[in-house]
Amino acid sequence: MVDLLVYALVSVGIFFLFIAAIGVVRMPDLYNRMHATSKAGTLGVGLILVAVAVFYQELSVAARALSALAFIILTAPVAAHALGRAAYLSGVKPCRDTYIDELAGHYQKNHKLESVEKPAPTSHTES
Amino acid sequence: MNTLILKTTSRFLFTLLLLLSVFLLLRGHNEPGGGFIGALVAVGAYALFALAHGLSAARKLLPLPPLRLVGWGLLVALVSALVAFFLDKPLMTGVWFSLFGVKIGTPVIFDIGVYLTVFGALLSAIFGLEETADRTPEEAS
Amino acid sequence: MSWLLVLPLLIPLTTGILCLVVASRPAQRVLGLVGALGLLAAAITLLVQVNQRGIQAVQVGNWPAPFGITFVADHLSALMVLITGVVAMVVALYALAEGDQPREQLGYYALCHFLLFGVNGAFLTGDLFNLYVWFEVLLLSSFVLMILGGSKAQLMGGVKYFAVSLLSSILFLVAVGLLYGATGALNMADLATRVGSVAPGLLSALAMLFLGAFGLKAAVFPFFFWLPASYPAPPVMISALFAGLLTKVGVYALIRVFTLLFTQDTAFTHTVLLWVAGLTLLLGVLLALAQGELKRLLSFQLVSHIGYMLMGLGILSPLALAGSVFYALNHMIVIAALFLLAGLLQRLQGTTVLVRMGGLYQSHPWLAVLFLLPAFSLAGLPPFSGFWAKFTLVAAGLQAGQYAIVTVALLVGLLTLLSMGLVFAEAFWKNPPKPFSPSATPPGLVLPVALLALLTLGIGLWAEPLLGLSQAAAQELLEPSRYIEAVLGVSR
Amino acid sequence: MSFLEGALLALTLTLPFALYRLVKGPTLPDRVVGLDLITSVAVAMAALYALVSGQTAFLDVAIALALFAFLATLGLARYIEYRGHKGD
Amino acid sequence: MTLAIISAFLGALLAPLVYRWLGSLAGWGLAFLPLSLTVYFASLLPTVIAGNAVRHSAAWVPTLSVNFSFYLDGLSLLFALLITGIGTFIVIYTGGYLKGHPDLGKFYLVLLLFMASMLGLVLADNIVTLFVMWELTSLTSYLLIGFNHTEFRSRRAATQALFVTAGGGLALLAGLILLAGMGGSWEISELLTKGEVLREHPLYLGSLVLVLFGAFTKSAQFPFHFWLPNAMEAPTPVSAYLHSATMVKAGVYLLARLQPALGGTEVWSSTLMAFGLATLLTGATLTFRHTDLKRLLAYSTVAALGALVFAIGMVPLTGYYGAVGFATFLLAHSLYKGGLFMAAGAVDHEAGTRDINQLSGLFRVMPITGVAVVLAALSLAGLPPVLGFIGKEVLYLASLQAAPVWMIGLAVLGFAVGATLALILSVPFFRGPPPAEVHEGPPSLWLGPLVLAGLGLLVGLFPGLYNPLADAVATAVKGAPASYHLKLWPGFNLALLLSLLTVAVGVGLYFLYPRLQAWMAKDPVPGPENAYVALLRGLMGLAARAERLLQSGSLRAYLVWVFGGLSGLVGLALLQSGTLPWPSQTAVVNPAKAVLMALMLLGALLVLRLRSHLGMVVGVGIVGAGVALLFLLQNAPDLSITQFLVETLTAILIALVLLQIRNIGEVPRGRWLDKAVALLFGGIVTLLMLGMLTEPMEHHLSNFFAQKSLPEGFGRNIVNVILVDFRGLDTFGEITVVGLAGLGVYALLKRLRREGKP
Amino acid sequence: MEIWMAFLVGGLTAVGVYLMLRPHLIQFLIGFLVLGNAANLLIFTAGRLGSSFPPLVQPSGTVLEPIANPLPQALILTAIVIGFALAAFGIVLFFRAQAVLHTLNAEAMPETLEAAPAPSPVDEVREERT
Amino acid sequence: MYNVVLTVFWMLVTESFTLSNFLVGFAICFLILLLARPLFDAPSRRYFTLAWKLPRFVALMLWEIVLSSVRVAQAVLSPRMPIKPGFIAYPLTVKSDLEITLLANLITLTPGTLSLDVSTDRKVLYVHGMFVDDPQAVIQSTHDSLEKAVLEVTQ
Ligand code: NA
Ligand code: NA
């Protein structure tokens, strides 16, 4: 029973890692590729880590597996942010399909970022 | 890199990395880890902090200049190697004793020396390069 | 005894660490000198002990050989350590007198002693991988010393030195790994008992790999090109240390492995050594003749004369090995003296480019003497230490019927003499193209050179002690069982 | 070959994709994305190998990697930010 | 005797001090040293003449069985007396000749050092001792020839003399070592008793060639004669002492010394006679090319040295004429040539020129010198009643026994030039008006020539004075008792006829001299010196070419040499073993690892095509990660972690540095040679690894570690226990390396900061 | 497995050597890193593969067999650290060299800074003044 | 931080430097600190409320990751690659560093969006979206789910 759960988690995890891998190859530009790694990649790794925790059913192992997972969740978005930002700043062009670019022209020479005037989204707590 | 997201996250990660580093150091005698690995992680922590918050902020988190740590680390290692002299054993013979109920041996102390040395040396390199880099990006951009 | 054996390590190490921890410059200067003195004293004691009691070994960490790391002092090691002490002492004196403040602030003394730490470790260790580690210690110290000050020439030379040294490190690593994979051993005595079962072809190939790794350090053909590109760059208080010690570590390592480990197919391996020796001798001296700058010229001379040391190793008779050992010891003294002297001349004349120098025979006759003593010694002329070195090798070569290499050895001696004669004519005899105002030479700078020059003369006049010790070293080298027994405690 | 060993093999088969991106680029950030993916797969492999070998010590590899690997991305990102994506 | 030699050296070392005390009187003061030595050696005359050799020996380098040993028989004693005796006058002469010269103190030092070395040379019994002294004479003479060191000509002559004589010395060393090996002793006195063994040894010819090479270069035999006239750049005391009376005779001495051991073979006699004669003729011929007094004398010396070697060659072929002729001519030549040189120097010193065409009427202003010159010239010409005549007579007697007629004819021609030269030298003293403001020099300048020439006359008139010593010398050279009654008037014989012929030809040549001189000076025949110059020019050219080819400054070239050389050596080793290794293990591989390995290799190869530096850094990340994963899958968690951490930090460091470099430069494309070398070396490594894998692995080390790790190392992580305990010293070195790297980076960057620019 | 490792190591060595032969110092450094990896793998293989367990003694004190050979691992750890220290120093050295010499191309760094004519035993040599 | 120090002390006492022991120690120390709550001032107390709210937040986050991965998978696997990528400016209502960071990271992990940067005046978060046919809709949904969750944890 536990084995089956473990196998399932591992299989799904690997599936998502494949998704990330294929995405990295297939996606049209850098920014879209980063979606693939930051989401599917994280999930894939996470599932396998969970599988480890499930397999051993020991507190110490589970704690280690889950802390590894936590670290990934903590670091992956930061890395994506830093890379995406740097790429944009350095002039990596988005693909031609890109629908809208509200960021264009808002980076200043010293890499400071201007804001745009935009209506704030309606908020339930505020309304 | 002057970004809010990185700055905020790095505060957490810095602590986490340092924690991890101490762990890897202390349990290295029994599980994967050890002084060198621990020191590398600690260097990573400081490198991250320097990257996010600038060099001077990172320097403030260290009580003494990193290069001085090299000297002290080597001194710790040397002392741990010399303990055997008083027992009339050859250089670096392991000596184990209990301190407040904790079993401590000269090899473990030696590993701490390794930790300090590697940490100090690599940090000195990173800090040195960060210092020169502080000016450069503006010129280059 | 077990601690005496590691003292040549501990003294420079402690000195180096204290120099790092203590920031005050005067304190570092005192430490530097005291450390060198202590090293010399320890080295003398060690040699006396070894001479009286035979090969000494200590199991570091109290783990029995071959499991832990063994430190071994036989005659060869003890002699090398002794001369290291002498060179260290003399260079320390020179550095004190020179008082190069910027370099001292950047850790000159600490680096010097870490270098000595590595050098002595290399001489004393009985473990092949540990030897690798010592090589790296002395390499990194030398890198830093090389670039200390960061002038254009230093960086240019430093890059080449660094690049080639990286290569030698990797080669050494690969060679050790392969040997370990073929025998399962790292302790050299342990290895010596096991190499016999390795396929001869493979063993010879590994021997060649070690020849490459150590040959790069020793600067022999075809691996020497980096040395003249880099050694002239730093100030002489650094390049003298390099010239005196670093290449000798490579030579020492070659002697060690080619007497202890690779003696199965000497018809191949040691013939190769002779070829390498001959080509090194010839090309080195030929290139020295093409030089017009003193330190670079000396660097080529340094390279050339490494060939003599290999020659004895290649012949592999007791007399030849004694010659090699003696040559190495003699060469450390002589070449260090010449480099230090070049520094003095640079100070006096502001240049080491020969055509721009001159007039020193008139203005500084004592310097001329101090040049001629080591210069003639380098050329192997009596009554200097270099003569006995070459004499022993030539005699050994003739006894062994190796006429070709003897011819080369003699010819190179002649060309060395020519080269040194030209230097003397240019720097001392000739009138300087631009008159220079002779300045007082600080006695503190002359003293170290004088010590070394007198040492080469002294050894030349009374060669027996050192030659006797070299002979003892050679006999030990040719009977590996003594070494093995001292390390492993059993005769196999 | 057990299931887990098969899984390990399957996991390695994601690497060619990463390699493709790593080599193909076309920009430096693209290569970094490839490297990122390799890191993720490495964490997964460490975890998976902890299952395969029955030794939880390998989880430590995963932990260290999870917390450390993004530093490389950050360092490279800073380079890209100031020096452009073409590499030099 | 040993003491005498040591005191000679010590006395020499004191010379600069003495010069400082005594100033211009130092010459007289210092002459006390050679004088007392002369007296000492003279006191040994009775012993030696009685046939008792004196031998002193002290252990020097017992390890090599080398002794500091000396041996005095007639031959050595004659030389010792010449060295110290003539030395006495030379020192006195120097005081006058170089009066006030700034380098005079150094000159005395080196001159006396030379004397001591020369003394050591002729007295040495041990081969090594002899060689040491031999080389010392070369070194001191180098310094003496270069006395006028600000002149390029002097420096060139000094270097040339050093090169030629030291080169010969090295051959001599080899020859002597061979001889010692063949005879089983380092002592010459012992080798002399083993002539039979030596001559029949297979290495006889080789060692003979080497010894002759050494002796010929030192004694300026054809074709090495050219350095001697060039050495006339030296001040006259040097020419008189080294280049006529003593040093150039070192080679002659050695041949005479070894004659009993090596002589007696066909090759010995014919070689020595041929080269001696050739030298005699060369010296004689070239005399005609010059008008410079010292040059003339130098060529005459070359001729005389040839005659002496010729004589030694004849020793085994004659009963006693050869040996006695050698002994007599040797003394005669030393006396007259030393005197002539000093006189020439005195003339030069007083008249300001050495060109014989510009000198005239000197006898009236320099009568004492004139007397000395005339007496010496008589000896040179071989005319009675001086010793030169007797010497030549005996030589003719010997050659009539030993040499074919054509050789005798040539010898007469050679000796005839001596007579010519005697005329050339004497005539300026009597011809023409005396020059203005030229007068006799101080006693120091004329004492030497006068005494030496006078001695020649004295011994010529009373040959009995010398006869006992001459017999002793001859006995030593012959290796068997040899004695001949020297007499001034031998009666009418063939030799006297030859002497008359010699003088006649000589006088005839004198009249041809001006025309010959003009002709030869105008169109000099290329000689061995041209070969020497061409050789050295070629050498320097070769050196420069080697520098351009090998030491090009290209790091890549150096590395190609390293990798190529190493591949060659290892390949050679594998080839000569014959078989290529192939391990018998199964090639089965876990598929996951196989994929990983394939990807690493593929990735590494593909990365080579990248045209961006940081791109490559990122790209080789696949290799680093692959290695880490392999470590992981091979059960090495510590390694895997370390590898990942290190790869990451390396990338960070490189990025941090590249960030600050504005002009990184292009990524250059590879060349075929690089590719070939890389592939070759990679292949070699693979082969070596395969070979390694064929060897069975011993696991004694790892088993020990696994067993002891917990119970004695108190740690469960075996790798860590190895690192901090079993092999803790490795780690100590390792952290030192890391610390040093930190220090190095600090040093590099600290400097950068101070300059305030990147 | 070991056999294939031999080919992998050989291949990586070739790549490393090739990169080290490039005149550009950054490439040289990358080559060194690759070669270092190859050397480490070589040592690893030298200790023989085919283990099932990491070199850790179980908390119970037993050693599971077949355990991975711990010695090469320790050696490689040392080698990695040393290699890293070398690389770190090298990076900064090249950086500094670039700052002073204005190039990272080793071929553009001459052997000596100033020409020095060699003296000759037969001809007088003087410095050419331009 | 104090908790950590205590935990290290725990480990020293128990002579076991393992992660599990750390966690056990951490838990024990946490409980001790919880008991000692009255000793601390107000900001420190938030530590304990946070410990309560965090698990819910984490659960939400994990769920969002799963959702987003599925959408990425759809996109990646579909032959036509039905994406409408674009950069949009997301006006922030949260103010503190921690809040903005949390939100940005959450946005990255959730479907179709990836935080690129925050404007220097902290008013706008620039986001790359994979499916931005209607930017306003994206902004609104993010605001409703994620920003709310963040505020819940931090306030
Ligand atoms: Na080297
Ligand atoms: Na060296």
Short mmCIF file of C-alpha atoms in Angstrom, two decimals, chain A residues 12-102:
data_model
loop_
_atom_site.label_atom_id
_atom_site.label_comp_id
_atom_site.label_asym_id
_atom_site.label_seq_id
_atom_site.Cartn_x
_atom_site.Cartn_y
_atom_site.Cartn_z
CA VAL A 12 3.85 11.83 -10.97
CA GLY A 13 6.92 13.66 -9.80
CA ILE A 14 8.91 12.39 -12.70
CA PHE A 15 6.06 13.25 -15.01
CA PHE A 16 6.18 16.86 -13.91
CA LEU A 17 9.91 16.99 -14.21
CA PHE A 18 9.44 15.81 -17.77
CA ILE A 19 6.91 18.54 -18.27
CA ALA A 20 9.47 21.03 -17.04
CA ALA A 21 12.10 19.56 -19.31
CA ILE A 22 9.87 19.57 -22.36
CA GLY A 23 8.75 23.04 -21.50
CA VAL A 24 12.28 24.24 -21.33
CA VAL A 25 12.79 22.95 -24.83
CA ARG A 26 9.48 23.77 -26.41
CA MET A 27 8.53 27.12 -24.93
CA PRO A 28 9.10 30.00 -27.31
CA ASP A 29 11.10 32.35 -25.11
CA LEU A 30 13.04 32.61 -21.92
CA TYR A 31 10.21 33.96 -19.82
CA ASN A 32 7.87 31.16 -20.72
CA ARG A 33 10.58 28.60 -20.17
CA MET A 34 11.01 29.89 -16.69
CA HIS A 35 7.38 29.12 -16.00
CA ALA A 36 8.11 25.52 -16.77
CA THR A 37 11.03 25.15 -14.40
CA SER A 38 9.69 27.23 -11.58
CA LYS A 39 6.39 25.45 -11.40
CA ALA A 40 6.52 21.99 -12.87
CA GLY A 41 10.09 21.51 -11.78
CA THR A 42 9.32 22.46 -8.21
CA LEU A 43 6.33 20.22 -8.10
CA GLY A 44 8.19 17.30 -9.58
CA VAL A 45 10.98 17.51 -7.06
CA GLY A 46 8.51 18.10 -4.27
CA LEU A 47 6.54 15.00 -5.04
CA ILE A 48 9.60 12.82 -5.01
CA LEU A 49 10.66 14.30 -1.69
CA VAL A 50 7.23 13.56 -0.34
CA ALA A 51 7.62 10.05 -1.64
CA VAL A 52 10.77 9.69 0.42
CA ALA A 53 9.00 10.90 3.50
CA VAL A 54 6.16 8.48 2.92
CA PHE A 55 8.49 5.59 2.21
CA TYR A 56 10.55 5.77 5.37
CA GLN A 57 7.78 6.84 7.72
CA GLU A 58 10.31 8.14 10.17
CA LEU A 59 10.12 11.50 11.77
CA SER A 60 13.71 12.40 11.07
CA VAL A 61 13.53 11.37 7.43
CA ALA A 62 10.27 13.13 6.87
CA ALA A 63 11.62 16.25 8.49
CA ARG A 64 14.64 16.24 6.24
CA ALA A 65 12.64 15.57 3.12
CA LEU A 66 10.14 18.24 3.91
CA SER A 67 12.78 20.79 4.81
CA ALA A 68 14.40 20.14 1.47
CA LEU A 69 11.03 20.75 -0.11
CA ALA A 70 10.62 23.95 1.89
CA PHE A 71 13.99 25.17 0.75
CA ILE A 72 13.09 24.60 -2.86
CA ILE A 73 9.83 26.41 -2.54
CA LEU A 74 11.64 29.24 -0.84
CA THR A 75 14.43 29.59 -3.36
CA ALA A 76 12.88 28.73 -6.71
CA PRO A 77 10.75 31.88 -7.06
CA VAL A 78 13.58 34.10 -5.96
CA ALA A 79 15.87 32.60 -8.51
CA ALA A 80 13.22 32.97 -11.20
CA HIS A 81 12.66 36.56 -10.22
CA ALA A 82 16.31 37.42 -10.28
CA LEU A 83 16.94 35.72 -13.58
CA GLY A 84 13.86 37.05 -15.29
CA ARG A 85 14.55 40.56 -14.15
CA ALA A 86 18.17 40.41 -15.20
CA ALA A 87 17.22 38.99 -18.56
CA TYR A 88 14.73 41.70 -19.16
CA LEU A 89 17.17 44.37 -18.09
CA SER A 90 19.84 43.00 -20.33
CA GLY A 91 17.46 43.09 -23.23
CA VAL A 92 16.40 39.50 -23.78
CA LYS A 93 13.54 39.91 -26.16
CA PRO A 94 10.24 38.19 -25.44
CA CYS A 95 8.83 36.11 -28.26
CA ARG A 96 6.76 37.62 -31.01
CA ASP A 97 3.56 36.16 -29.63
CA THR A 98 3.89 38.30 -26.56
CA TYR A 99 0.52 39.86 -26.15
CA ILE A 100 1.27 42.84 -23.98
CA ASP A 101 4.38 44.45 -22.44
CA GLU A 102 3.54 46.89 -19.69
#
